PDB file of N, CA and C in Angstrom:
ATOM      1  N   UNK A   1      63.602  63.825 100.275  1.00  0.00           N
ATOM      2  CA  UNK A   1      64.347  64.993  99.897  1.00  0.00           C
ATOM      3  C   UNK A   1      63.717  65.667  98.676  1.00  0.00           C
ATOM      4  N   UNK A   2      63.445  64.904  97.586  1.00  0.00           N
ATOM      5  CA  UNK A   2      62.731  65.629  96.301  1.00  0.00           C
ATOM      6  C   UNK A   2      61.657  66.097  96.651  1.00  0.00           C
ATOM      7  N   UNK A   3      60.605  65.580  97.788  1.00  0.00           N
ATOM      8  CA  UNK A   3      59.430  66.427  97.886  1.00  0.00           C
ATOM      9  C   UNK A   3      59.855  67.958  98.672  1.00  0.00           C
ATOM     10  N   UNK A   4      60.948  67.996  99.201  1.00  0.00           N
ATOM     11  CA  UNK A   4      61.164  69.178 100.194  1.00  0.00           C
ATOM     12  C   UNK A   4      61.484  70.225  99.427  1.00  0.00           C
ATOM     13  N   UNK A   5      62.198  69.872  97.764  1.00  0.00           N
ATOM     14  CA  UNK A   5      63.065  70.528  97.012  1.00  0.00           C
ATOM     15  C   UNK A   5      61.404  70.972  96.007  1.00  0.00           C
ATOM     16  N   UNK A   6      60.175  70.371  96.425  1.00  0.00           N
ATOM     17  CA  UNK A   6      59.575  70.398  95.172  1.00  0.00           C
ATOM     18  C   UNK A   6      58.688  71.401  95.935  1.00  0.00           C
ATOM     19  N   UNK A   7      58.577  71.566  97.057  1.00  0.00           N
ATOM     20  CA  UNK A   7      57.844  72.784  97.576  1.00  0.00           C
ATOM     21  C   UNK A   7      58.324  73.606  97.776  1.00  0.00           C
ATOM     22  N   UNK A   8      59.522  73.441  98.122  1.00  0.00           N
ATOM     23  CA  UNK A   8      60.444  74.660  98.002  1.00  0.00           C
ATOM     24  C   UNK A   8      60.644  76.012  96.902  1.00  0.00           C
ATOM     25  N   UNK A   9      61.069  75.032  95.638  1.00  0.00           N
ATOM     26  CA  UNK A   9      60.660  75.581  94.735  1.00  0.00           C
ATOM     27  C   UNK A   9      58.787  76.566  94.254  1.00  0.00           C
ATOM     28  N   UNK A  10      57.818  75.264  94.532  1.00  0.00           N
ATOM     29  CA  UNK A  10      56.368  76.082  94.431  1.00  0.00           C
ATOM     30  C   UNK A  10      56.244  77.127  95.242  1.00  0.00           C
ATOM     31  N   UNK A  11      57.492  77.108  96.484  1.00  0.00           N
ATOM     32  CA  UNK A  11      56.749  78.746  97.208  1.00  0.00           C
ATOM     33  C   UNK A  11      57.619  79.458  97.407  1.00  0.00           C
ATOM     34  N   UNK A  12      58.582  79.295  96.249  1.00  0.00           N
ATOM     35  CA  UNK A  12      59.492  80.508  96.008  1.00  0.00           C
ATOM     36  C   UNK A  12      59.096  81.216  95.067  1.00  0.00           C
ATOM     37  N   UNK A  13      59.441  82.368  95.174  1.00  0.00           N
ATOM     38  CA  UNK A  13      59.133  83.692  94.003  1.00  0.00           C
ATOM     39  C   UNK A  13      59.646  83.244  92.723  1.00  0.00           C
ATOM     40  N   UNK A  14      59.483  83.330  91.495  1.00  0.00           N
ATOM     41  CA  UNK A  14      59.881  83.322  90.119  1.00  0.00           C
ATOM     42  C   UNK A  14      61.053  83.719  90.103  1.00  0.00           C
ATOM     43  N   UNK A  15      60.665  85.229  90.185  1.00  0.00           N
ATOM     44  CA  UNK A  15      62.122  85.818  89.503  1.00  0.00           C
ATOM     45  C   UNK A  15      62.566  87.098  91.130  1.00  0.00           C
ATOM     46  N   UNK A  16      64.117  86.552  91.086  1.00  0.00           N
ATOM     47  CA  UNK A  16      64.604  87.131  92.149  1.00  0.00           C
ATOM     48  C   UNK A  16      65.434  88.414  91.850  1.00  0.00           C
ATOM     49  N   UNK A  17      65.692  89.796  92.211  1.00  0.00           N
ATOM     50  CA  UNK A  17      65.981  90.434  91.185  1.00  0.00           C
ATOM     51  C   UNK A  17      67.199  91.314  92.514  1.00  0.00           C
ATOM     52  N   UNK A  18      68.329  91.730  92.541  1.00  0.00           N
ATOM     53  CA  UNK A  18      69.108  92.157  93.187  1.00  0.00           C
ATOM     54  C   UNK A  18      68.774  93.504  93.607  1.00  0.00           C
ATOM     55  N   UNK A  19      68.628  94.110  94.169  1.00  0.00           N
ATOM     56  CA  UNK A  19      68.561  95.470  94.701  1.00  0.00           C
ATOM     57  C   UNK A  19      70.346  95.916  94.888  1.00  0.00           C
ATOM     58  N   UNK A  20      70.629  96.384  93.345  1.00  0.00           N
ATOM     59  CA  UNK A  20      72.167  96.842  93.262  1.00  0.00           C
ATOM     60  C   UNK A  20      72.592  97.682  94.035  1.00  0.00           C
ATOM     61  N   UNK A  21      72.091  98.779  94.419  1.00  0.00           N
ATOM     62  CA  UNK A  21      71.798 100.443  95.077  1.00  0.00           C
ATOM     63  C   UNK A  21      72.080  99.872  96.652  1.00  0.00           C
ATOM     64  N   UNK A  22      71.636  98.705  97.047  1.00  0.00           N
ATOM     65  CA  UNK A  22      71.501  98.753  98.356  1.00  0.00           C
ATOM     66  C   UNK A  22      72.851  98.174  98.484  1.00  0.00           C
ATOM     67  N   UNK A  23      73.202  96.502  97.421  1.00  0.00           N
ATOM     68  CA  UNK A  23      74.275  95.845  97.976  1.00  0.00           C
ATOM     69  C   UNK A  23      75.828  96.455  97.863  1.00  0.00           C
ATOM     70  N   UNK A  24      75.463  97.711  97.015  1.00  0.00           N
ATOM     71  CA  UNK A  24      76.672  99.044  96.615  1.00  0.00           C
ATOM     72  C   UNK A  24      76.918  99.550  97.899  1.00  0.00           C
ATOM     73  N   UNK A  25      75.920  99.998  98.728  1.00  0.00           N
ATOM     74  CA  UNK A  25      76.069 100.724  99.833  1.00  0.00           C
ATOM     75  C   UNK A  25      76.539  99.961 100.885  1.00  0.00           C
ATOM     76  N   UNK A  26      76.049  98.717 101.015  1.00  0.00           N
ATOM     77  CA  UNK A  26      76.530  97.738 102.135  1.00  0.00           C
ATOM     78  C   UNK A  26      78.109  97.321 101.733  1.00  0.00           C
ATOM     79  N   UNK A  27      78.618  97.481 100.341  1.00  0.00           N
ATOM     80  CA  UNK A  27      79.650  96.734 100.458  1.00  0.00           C
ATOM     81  C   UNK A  27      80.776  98.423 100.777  1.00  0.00           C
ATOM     82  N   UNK A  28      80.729  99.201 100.336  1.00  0.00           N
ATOM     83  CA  UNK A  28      81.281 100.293 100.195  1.00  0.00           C
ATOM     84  C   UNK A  28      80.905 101.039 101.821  1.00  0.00           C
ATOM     85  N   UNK A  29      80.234 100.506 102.765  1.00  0.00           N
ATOM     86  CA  UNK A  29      80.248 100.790 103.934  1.00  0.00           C
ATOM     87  C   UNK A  29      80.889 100.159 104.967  1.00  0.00           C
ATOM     88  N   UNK A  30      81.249  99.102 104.499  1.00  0.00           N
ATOM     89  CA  UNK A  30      81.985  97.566 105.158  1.00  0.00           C
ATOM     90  C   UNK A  30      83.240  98.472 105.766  1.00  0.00           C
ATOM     91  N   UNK A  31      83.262  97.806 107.317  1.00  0.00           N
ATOM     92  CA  UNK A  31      84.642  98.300 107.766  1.00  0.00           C
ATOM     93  C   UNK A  31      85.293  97.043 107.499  1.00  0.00           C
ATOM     94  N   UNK A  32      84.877  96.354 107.110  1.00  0.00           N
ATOM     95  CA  UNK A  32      85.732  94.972 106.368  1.00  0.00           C
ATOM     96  C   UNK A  32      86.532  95.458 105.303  1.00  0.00           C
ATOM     97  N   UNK A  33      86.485  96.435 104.744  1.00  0.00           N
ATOM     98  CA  UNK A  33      87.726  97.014 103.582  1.00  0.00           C
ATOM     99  C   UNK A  33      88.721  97.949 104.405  1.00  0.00           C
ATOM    100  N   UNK A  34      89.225  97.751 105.738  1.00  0.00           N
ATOM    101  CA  UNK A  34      90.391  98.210 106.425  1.00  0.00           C
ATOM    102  C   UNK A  34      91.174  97.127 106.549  1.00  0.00           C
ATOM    103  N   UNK A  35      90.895  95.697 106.349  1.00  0.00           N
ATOM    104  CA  UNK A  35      91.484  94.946 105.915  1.00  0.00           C
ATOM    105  C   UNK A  35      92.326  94.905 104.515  1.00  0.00           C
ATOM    106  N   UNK A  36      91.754  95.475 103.492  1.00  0.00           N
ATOM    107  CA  UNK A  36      92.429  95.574 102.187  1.00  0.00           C
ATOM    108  C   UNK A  36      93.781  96.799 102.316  1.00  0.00           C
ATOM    109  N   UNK A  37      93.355  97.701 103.297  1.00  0.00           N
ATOM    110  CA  UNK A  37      93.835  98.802 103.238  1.00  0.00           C
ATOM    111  C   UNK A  37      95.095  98.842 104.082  1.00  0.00           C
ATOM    112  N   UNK A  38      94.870  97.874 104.811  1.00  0.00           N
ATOM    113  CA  UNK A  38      96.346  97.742 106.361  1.00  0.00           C
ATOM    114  C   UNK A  38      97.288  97.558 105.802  1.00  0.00           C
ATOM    115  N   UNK A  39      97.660  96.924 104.534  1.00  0.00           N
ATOM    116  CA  UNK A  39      98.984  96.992 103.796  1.00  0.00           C
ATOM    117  C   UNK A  39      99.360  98.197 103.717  1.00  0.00           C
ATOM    118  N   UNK A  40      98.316  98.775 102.981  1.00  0.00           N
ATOM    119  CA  UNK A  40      99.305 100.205 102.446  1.00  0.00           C
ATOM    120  C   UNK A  40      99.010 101.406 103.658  1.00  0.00           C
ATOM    121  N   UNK A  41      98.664 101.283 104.700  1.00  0.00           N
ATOM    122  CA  UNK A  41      98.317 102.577 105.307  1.00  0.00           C
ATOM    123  C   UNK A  41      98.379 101.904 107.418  1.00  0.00           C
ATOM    124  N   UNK A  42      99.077 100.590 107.450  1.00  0.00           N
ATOM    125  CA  UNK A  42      99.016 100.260 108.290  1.00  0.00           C
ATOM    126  C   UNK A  42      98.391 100.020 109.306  1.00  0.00           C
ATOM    127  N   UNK A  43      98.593  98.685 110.631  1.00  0.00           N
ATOM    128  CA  UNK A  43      97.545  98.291 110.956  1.00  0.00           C
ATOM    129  C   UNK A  43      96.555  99.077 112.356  1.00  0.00           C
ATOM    130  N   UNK A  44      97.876 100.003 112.855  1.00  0.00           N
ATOM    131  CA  UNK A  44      96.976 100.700 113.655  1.00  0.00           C
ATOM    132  C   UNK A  44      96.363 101.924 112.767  1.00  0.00           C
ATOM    133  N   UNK A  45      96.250 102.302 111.538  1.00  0.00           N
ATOM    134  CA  UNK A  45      95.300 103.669 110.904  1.00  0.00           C
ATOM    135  C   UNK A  45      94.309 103.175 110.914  1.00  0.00           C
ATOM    136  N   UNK A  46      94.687 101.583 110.087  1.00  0.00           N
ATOM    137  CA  UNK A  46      93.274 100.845 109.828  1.00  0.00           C
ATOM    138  C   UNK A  46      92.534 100.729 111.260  1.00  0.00           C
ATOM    139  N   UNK A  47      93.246 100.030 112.388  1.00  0.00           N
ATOM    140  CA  UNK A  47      91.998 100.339 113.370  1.00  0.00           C
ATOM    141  C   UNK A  47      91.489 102.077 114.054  1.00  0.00           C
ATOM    142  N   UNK A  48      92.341 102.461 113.503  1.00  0.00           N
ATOM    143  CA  UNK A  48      91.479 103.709 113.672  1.00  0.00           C
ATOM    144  C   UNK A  48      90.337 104.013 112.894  1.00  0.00           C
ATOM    145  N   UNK A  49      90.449 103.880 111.521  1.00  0.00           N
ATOM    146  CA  UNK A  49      89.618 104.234 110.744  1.00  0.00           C
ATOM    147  C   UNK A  49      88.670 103.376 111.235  1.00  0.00           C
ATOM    148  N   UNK A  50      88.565 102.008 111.077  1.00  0.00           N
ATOM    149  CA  UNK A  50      87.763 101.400 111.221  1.00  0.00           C
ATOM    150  C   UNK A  50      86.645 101.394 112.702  1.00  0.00           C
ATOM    151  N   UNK A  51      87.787 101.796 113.805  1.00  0.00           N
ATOM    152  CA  UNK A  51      86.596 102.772 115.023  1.00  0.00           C
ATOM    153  C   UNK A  51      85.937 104.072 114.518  1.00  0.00           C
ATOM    154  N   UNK A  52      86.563 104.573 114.089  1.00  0.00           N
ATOM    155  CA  UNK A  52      85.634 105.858 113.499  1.00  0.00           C
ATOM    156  C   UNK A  52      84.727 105.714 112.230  1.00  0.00           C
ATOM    157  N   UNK A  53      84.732 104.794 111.281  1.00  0.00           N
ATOM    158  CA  UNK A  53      83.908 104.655 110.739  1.00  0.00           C
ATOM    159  C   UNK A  53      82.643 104.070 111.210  1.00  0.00           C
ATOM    160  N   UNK A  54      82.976 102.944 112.028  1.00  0.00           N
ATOM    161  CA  UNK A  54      81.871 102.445 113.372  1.00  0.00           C
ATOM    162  C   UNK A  54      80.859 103.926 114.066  1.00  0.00           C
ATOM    163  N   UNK A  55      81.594 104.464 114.702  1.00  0.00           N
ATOM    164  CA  UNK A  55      81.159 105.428 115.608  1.00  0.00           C
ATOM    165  C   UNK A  55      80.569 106.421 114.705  1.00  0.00           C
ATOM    166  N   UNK A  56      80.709 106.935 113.738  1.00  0.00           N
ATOM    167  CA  UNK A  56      80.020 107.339 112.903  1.00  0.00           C
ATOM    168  C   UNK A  56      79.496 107.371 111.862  1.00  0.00           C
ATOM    169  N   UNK A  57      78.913 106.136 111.232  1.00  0.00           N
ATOM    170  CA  UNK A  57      78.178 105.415 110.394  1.00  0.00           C
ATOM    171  C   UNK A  57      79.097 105.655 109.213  1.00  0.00           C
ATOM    172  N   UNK A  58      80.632 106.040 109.175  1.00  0.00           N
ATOM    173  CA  UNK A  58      80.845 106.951 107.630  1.00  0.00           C
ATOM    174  C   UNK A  58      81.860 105.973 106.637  1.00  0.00           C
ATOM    175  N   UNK A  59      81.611 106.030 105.645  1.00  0.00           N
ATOM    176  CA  UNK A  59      82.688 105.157 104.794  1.00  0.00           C
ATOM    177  C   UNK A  59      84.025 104.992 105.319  1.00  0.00           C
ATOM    178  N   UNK A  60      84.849 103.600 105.473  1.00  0.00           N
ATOM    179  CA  UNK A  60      86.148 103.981 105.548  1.00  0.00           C
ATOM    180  C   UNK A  60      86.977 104.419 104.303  1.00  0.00           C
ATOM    181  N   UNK A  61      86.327 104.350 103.002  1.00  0.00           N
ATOM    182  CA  UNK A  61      87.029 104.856 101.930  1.00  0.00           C
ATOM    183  C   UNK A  61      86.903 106.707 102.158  1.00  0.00           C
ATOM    184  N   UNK A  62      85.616 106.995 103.194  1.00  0.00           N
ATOM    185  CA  UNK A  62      85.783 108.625 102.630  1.00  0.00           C
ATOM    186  C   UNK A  62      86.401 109.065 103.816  1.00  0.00           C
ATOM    187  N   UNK A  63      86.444 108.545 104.900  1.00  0.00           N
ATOM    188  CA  UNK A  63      87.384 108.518 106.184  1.00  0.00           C
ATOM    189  C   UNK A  63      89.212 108.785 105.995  1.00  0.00           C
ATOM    190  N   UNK A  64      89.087 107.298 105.379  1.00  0.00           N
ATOM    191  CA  UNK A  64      91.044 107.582 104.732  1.00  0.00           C
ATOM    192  C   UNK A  64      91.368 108.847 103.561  1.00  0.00           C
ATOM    193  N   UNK A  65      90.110 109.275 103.094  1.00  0.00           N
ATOM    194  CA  UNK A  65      90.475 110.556 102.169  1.00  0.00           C
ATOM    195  C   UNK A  65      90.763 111.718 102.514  1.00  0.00           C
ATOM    196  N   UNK A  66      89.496 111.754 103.672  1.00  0.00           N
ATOM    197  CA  UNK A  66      89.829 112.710 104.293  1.00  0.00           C
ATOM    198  C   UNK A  66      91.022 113.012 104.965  1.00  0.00           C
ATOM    199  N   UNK A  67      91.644 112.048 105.845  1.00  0.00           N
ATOM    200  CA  UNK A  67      92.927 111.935 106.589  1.00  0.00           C
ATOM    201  C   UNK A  67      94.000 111.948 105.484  1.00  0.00           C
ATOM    202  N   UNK A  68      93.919 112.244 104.408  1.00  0.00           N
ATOM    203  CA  UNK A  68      95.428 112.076 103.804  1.00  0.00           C
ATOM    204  C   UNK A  68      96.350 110.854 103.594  1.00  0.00           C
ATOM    205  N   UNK A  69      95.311 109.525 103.814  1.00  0.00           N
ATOM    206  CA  UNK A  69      96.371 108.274 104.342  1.00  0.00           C
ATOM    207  C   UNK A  69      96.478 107.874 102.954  1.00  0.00           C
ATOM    208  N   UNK A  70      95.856 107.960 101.828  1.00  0.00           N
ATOM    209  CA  UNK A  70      95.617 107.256 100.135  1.00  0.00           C
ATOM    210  C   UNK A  70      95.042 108.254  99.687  1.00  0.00           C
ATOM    211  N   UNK A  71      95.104 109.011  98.181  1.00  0.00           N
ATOM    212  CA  UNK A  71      94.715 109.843  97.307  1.00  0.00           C
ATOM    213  C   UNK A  71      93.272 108.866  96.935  1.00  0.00           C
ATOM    214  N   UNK A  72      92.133 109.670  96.877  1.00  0.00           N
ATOM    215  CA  UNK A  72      90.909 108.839  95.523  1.00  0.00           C
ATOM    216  C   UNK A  72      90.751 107.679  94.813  1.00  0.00           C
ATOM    217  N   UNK A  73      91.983 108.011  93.827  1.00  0.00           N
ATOM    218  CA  UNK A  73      92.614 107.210  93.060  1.00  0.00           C
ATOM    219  C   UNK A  73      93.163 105.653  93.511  1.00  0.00           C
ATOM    220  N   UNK A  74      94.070 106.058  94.298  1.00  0.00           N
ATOM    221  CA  UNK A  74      94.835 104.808  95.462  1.00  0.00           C
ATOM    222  C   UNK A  74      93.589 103.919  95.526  1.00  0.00           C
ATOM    223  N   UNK A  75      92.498 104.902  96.665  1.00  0.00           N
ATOM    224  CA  UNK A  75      91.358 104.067  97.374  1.00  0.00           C
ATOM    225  C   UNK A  75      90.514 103.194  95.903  1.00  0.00           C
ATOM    226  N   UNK A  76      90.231 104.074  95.213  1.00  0.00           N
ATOM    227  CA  UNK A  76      89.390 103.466  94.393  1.00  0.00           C
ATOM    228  C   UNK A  76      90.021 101.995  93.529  1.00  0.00           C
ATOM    229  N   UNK A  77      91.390 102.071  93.519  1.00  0.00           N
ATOM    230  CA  UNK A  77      92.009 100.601  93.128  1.00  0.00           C
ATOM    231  C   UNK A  77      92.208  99.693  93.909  1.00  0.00           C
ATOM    232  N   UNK A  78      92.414  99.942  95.388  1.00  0.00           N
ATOM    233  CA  UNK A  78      92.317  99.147  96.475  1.00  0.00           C
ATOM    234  C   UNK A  78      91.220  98.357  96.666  1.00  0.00           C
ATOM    235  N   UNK A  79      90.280  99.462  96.737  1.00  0.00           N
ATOM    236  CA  UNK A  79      88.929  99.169  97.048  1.00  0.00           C
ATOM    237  C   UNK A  79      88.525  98.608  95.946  1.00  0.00           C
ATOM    238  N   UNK A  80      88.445  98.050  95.123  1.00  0.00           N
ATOM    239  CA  UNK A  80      87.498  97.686  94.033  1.00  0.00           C
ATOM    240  C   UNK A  80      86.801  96.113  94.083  1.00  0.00           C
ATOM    241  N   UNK A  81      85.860  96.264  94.509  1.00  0.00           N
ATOM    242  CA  UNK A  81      85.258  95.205  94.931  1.00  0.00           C
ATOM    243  C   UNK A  81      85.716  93.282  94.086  1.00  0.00           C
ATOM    244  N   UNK A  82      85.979  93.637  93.033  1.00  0.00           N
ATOM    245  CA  UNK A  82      86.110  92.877  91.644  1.00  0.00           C
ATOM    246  C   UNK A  82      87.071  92.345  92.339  1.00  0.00           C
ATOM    247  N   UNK A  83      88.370  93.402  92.528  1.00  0.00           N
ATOM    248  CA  UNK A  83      89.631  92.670  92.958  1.00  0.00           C
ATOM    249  C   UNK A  83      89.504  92.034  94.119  1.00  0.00           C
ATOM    250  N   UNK A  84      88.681  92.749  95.106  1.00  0.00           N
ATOM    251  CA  UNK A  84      88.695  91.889  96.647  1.00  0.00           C
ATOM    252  C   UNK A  84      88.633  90.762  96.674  1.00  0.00           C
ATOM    253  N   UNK A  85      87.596  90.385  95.622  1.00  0.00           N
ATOM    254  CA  UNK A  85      86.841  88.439  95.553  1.00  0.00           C
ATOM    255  C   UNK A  85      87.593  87.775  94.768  1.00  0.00           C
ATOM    256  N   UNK A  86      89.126  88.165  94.314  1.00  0.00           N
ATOM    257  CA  UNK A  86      89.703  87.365  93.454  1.00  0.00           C
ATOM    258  C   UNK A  86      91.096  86.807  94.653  1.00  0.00           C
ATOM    259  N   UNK A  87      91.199  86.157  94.924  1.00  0.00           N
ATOM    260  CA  UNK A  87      91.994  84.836  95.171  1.00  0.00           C
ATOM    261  C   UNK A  87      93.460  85.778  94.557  1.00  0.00           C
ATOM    262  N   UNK A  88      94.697  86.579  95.210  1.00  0.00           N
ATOM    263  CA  UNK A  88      96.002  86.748  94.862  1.00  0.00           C
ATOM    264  C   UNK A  88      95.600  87.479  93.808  1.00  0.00           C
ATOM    265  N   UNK A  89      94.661  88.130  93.265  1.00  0.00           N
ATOM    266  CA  UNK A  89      95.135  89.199  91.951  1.00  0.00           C
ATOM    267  C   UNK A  89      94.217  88.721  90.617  1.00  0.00           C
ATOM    268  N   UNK A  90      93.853  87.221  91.109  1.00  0.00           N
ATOM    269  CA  UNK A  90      94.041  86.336  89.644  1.00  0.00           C
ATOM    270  C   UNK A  90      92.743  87.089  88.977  1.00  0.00           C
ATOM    271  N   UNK A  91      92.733  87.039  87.085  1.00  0.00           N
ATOM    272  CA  UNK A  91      91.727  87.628  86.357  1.00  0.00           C
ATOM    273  C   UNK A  91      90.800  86.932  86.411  1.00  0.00           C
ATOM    274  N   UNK A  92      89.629  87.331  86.840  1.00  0.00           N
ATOM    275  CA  UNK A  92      87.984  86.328  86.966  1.00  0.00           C
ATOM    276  C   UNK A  92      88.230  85.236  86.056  1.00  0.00           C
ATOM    277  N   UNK A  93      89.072  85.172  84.801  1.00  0.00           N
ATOM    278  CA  UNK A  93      89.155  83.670  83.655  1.00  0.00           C
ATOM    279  C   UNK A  93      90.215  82.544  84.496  1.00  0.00           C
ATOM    280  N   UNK A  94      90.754  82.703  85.715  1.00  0.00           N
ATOM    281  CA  UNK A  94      91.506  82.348  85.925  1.00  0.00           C
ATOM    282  C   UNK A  94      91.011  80.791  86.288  1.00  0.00           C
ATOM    283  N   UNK A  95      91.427  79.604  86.419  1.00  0.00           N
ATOM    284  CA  UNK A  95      90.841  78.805  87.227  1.00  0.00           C
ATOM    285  C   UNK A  95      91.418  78.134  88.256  1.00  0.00           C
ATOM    286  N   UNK A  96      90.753  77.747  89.414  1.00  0.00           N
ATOM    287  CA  UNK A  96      91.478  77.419  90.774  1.00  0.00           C
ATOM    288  C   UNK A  96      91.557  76.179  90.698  1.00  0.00           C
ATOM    289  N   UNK A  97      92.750  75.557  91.088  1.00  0.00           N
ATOM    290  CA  UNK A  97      92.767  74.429  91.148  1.00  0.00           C
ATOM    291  C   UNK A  97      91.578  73.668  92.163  1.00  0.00           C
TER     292      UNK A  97
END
């Protein structure tokens, strides 16, 4: 096992560096955030939105704006990526059992 971990390492790159721009666009394109949204705007809008965002490559955040279903504002607190990955609400200091 240590020799597998020791080449592994020699033919990996140094320094790995995030391409922010791209993983912004992939997450903010996700029809996986009609899930966040089915609470407040219900579950058949969400599958609507979420077919039409499919069918035409387009945000479901700029989809539900357009339709009137959440103001900007709404979307942009819904949507906020920070909150999605937190477990019930809890503040990133929180710790899980």
């Amino acid at each position: 096992m240590a020799s597998y971990r020791s080449r592994f390492v020699r033919g990996s790159p140094k320094i790995i560096t995030a391409n922010r721009e791209h993983l912004h666009d992939t997450v903010h394109r996700s029809i996986g955030l009609v899930t966040a949204l089915a609470p407040h705007i219900g579950y058949a809008a969400g599958t609507t939105l979420a077919r039409q965002a499919l069918a035409n490559g387009r945000a479901v955040k700029d989809l539900a704006a357009e339709a009137g279903l959440l103001t900007t504002g709404q979307l942009d607190t819904i949507l906020r990526p920070e909150s999605l990955t937190r477990p019930f609400g809890r503040p990133s200091s929180a710790v899980t059992p």
